[in-house]
XYZ file of C-alpha atoms in Angstrom:
173
model
C 0.864 0.344 -11.542
C 0.724 3.240 -9.064
C 3.363 3.198 -6.326
C 3.571 5.242 -3.115
C 6.875 5.354 -1.205
C 7.762 6.779 2.197
C 11.324 7.990 2.614
C 11.761 8.365 -1.144
C 14.539 11.001 -1.247
C 17.547 9.122 0.153
C 19.046 5.674 0.442
C 16.981 2.610 -0.378
C 13.814 4.670 -0.848
C 15.474 6.874 -3.468
C 16.770 3.848 -5.361
C 13.273 2.300 -5.341
C 11.709 5.629 -6.379
C 14.104 5.775 -9.344
C 12.678 2.421 -10.536
C 9.143 3.840 -10.474
C 9.404 7.326 -12.021
C 5.666 8.054 -11.634
C 5.631 7.228 -7.903
C 4.016 9.292 -5.160
C 6.773 10.186 -2.700
C 6.408 11.054 0.965
C 9.293 12.274 3.107
C 10.124 15.087 5.484
C 11.771 16.946 2.617
C 8.390 17.436 0.930
C 6.319 17.976 4.071
C 5.429 14.450 5.204
C 6.703 13.176 8.552
C 5.616 9.685 9.578
C 6.205 10.592 13.243
C 3.215 12.958 13.027
C -0.214 11.303 13.081
C -1.868 13.857 10.791
C 0.949 13.420 8.289
C 0.449 9.631 8.276
C -3.280 10.186 7.766
C -2.511 12.441 4.784
C -0.143 9.819 3.325
C -2.861 7.154 3.600
C -5.424 9.470 2.013
C -3.136 10.402 -0.890
C -2.221 6.731 -1.436
C -5.780 5.439 -1.746
C -5.478 5.080 -5.536
C -2.046 3.458 -5.411
C -1.609 -0.246 -6.043
C 1.598 -0.624 -4.027
C 2.603 1.108 -0.812
C 6.314 0.886 0.010
C 6.728 1.506 3.744
C 10.380 2.523 3.822
C 10.841 5.560 6.105
C 12.123 4.745 9.592
C 11.642 7.021 12.586
C 11.616 5.016 15.824
C 8.385 2.948 15.888
C 6.572 5.171 13.410
C 7.209 2.794 10.502
C 5.028 0.292 12.389
C 2.342 2.940 12.873
C 2.481 3.719 9.146
C 2.041 0.016 8.335
C -0.942 -0.331 10.684
C -2.661 2.749 9.265
C -2.296 1.786 5.576
C -3.147 -1.832 6.437
C -6.352 -0.764 8.186
C -7.552 0.841 4.933
C -6.181 -1.750 2.476
C -6.583 -5.072 4.337
C -9.732 -6.191 2.492
C -8.533 -5.274 -1.009
C -6.792 -8.110 -2.905
C -5.507 -5.616 -5.484
C -3.300 -3.789 -2.964
C 0.263 -4.620 -1.914
C 2.090 -3.302 1.145
C 5.873 -3.631 1.036
C 7.682 -3.140 4.334
C 11.391 -2.420 4.097
C 12.465 -4.106 7.294
C 15.964 -5.334 8.107
C 17.953 -8.431 8.926
C 18.675 -6.563 12.165
C 15.389 -7.992 13.459
C 17.192 -11.358 13.774
C 19.743 -9.982 16.256
C 17.943 -11.089 19.409
C 18.817 -9.300 22.610
C 20.225 -6.198 20.954
C 19.372 -3.104 22.961
C 19.177 -0.728 20.046
C 16.304 1.573 19.037
C 16.605 0.658 15.334
C 16.510 -3.066 16.152
C 13.538 -2.588 18.495
C 11.656 -0.665 15.792
C 12.284 -3.391 13.195
C 11.234 -6.167 15.589
C 8.026 -4.287 16.399
C 7.247 -3.899 12.684
C 7.817 -7.630 12.113
C 5.592 -8.558 15.069
C 2.733 -6.326 13.922
C 2.863 -7.699 10.396
C 2.876 -11.284 11.700
C -0.175 -10.533 13.878
C -2.083 -9.290 10.825
C -1.234 -11.962 8.252
C -4.390 -14.010 8.560
C -7.862 -12.918 7.483
C -6.602 -10.151 5.202
C -6.837 -9.934 1.429
C -4.142 -7.410 0.564
C -0.683 -8.717 -0.227
C 2.029 -8.005 2.359
C 5.691 -8.299 1.478
C 8.486 -7.907 4.021
C 11.982 -7.206 2.738
C 14.892 -7.822 5.117
C 18.120 -6.680 3.470
C 21.490 -7.008 5.105
C 23.858 -4.049 5.141
C 23.055 -1.521 2.451
C 25.468 1.338 1.793
C 23.421 4.344 2.888
C 24.347 7.529 4.711
C 23.186 6.004 7.998
C 25.101 2.712 7.643
C 28.289 3.855 5.902
C 30.284 4.447 9.095
C 29.509 1.001 10.554
C 30.132 -0.775 7.251
C 33.534 0.844 6.892
C 34.501 0.511 10.565
C 33.665 -3.191 10.806
C 34.413 -4.040 7.150
C 30.952 -5.519 6.711
C 29.821 -6.970 3.391
C 27.228 -4.695 1.840
C 25.117 -4.100 -1.217
C 24.351 -0.898 -3.040
C 20.998 0.821 -2.717
C 20.410 -0.035 -6.382
C 20.929 -3.760 -5.754
C 18.521 -3.602 -2.829
C 15.937 -1.751 -4.944
C 16.291 -4.340 -7.708
C 15.513 -7.124 -5.200
C 12.472 -5.196 -3.976
C 11.187 -4.833 -7.539
C 11.881 -8.529 -8.208
C 9.836 -9.547 -5.141
C 6.963 -7.239 -6.086
C 6.854 -8.750 -9.564
C 6.590 -12.360 -8.414
C 3.263 -13.979 -9.329
C 2.909 -15.547 -5.883
C 2.734 -13.971 -2.473
C 6.102 -13.826 -0.777
C 5.550 -12.763 2.781
C 9.236 -12.395 3.643
C 12.536 -12.141 1.763
C 15.928 -11.799 3.452
C 19.104 -11.219 1.503
C 22.645 -9.918 1.992
C 26.002 -9.730 0.318
C 28.627 -12.312 1.268
């Protein structure tokens, strides 16, 4: 199984990458920036032979653009799986936050493209995950959280299910 991962050098993406040692990794640290159209095109091109595309990197609405571009190429192939690392934040209606808006947009675009496609689409909505970007909020508000490894294990579990799971939400309590 060939796996491509955006945002593979930190946080959830790193933990997922560690589960798939032969993955293709795309992040700004190795010259790929999903906020740049030509970079997204290169990621799609280099991922053509992958079986699974894990859409993890988040830069404003560019995660949605990355989904739409890989989906456009893979939508008619039943042997391909797109995994979007979304967030439970998409459930927080009315929040005026760029991260929330980006996650809602990703969810809406996936929902619009569910029917008439053959590739498998999996949306993962974890709760708080202890990453560099969430650590301050988790500690300040004493939020329950999971480790990046726990999150990655859930992602792998969902990928390995024999049926299509279009959405999985989970969090620590």
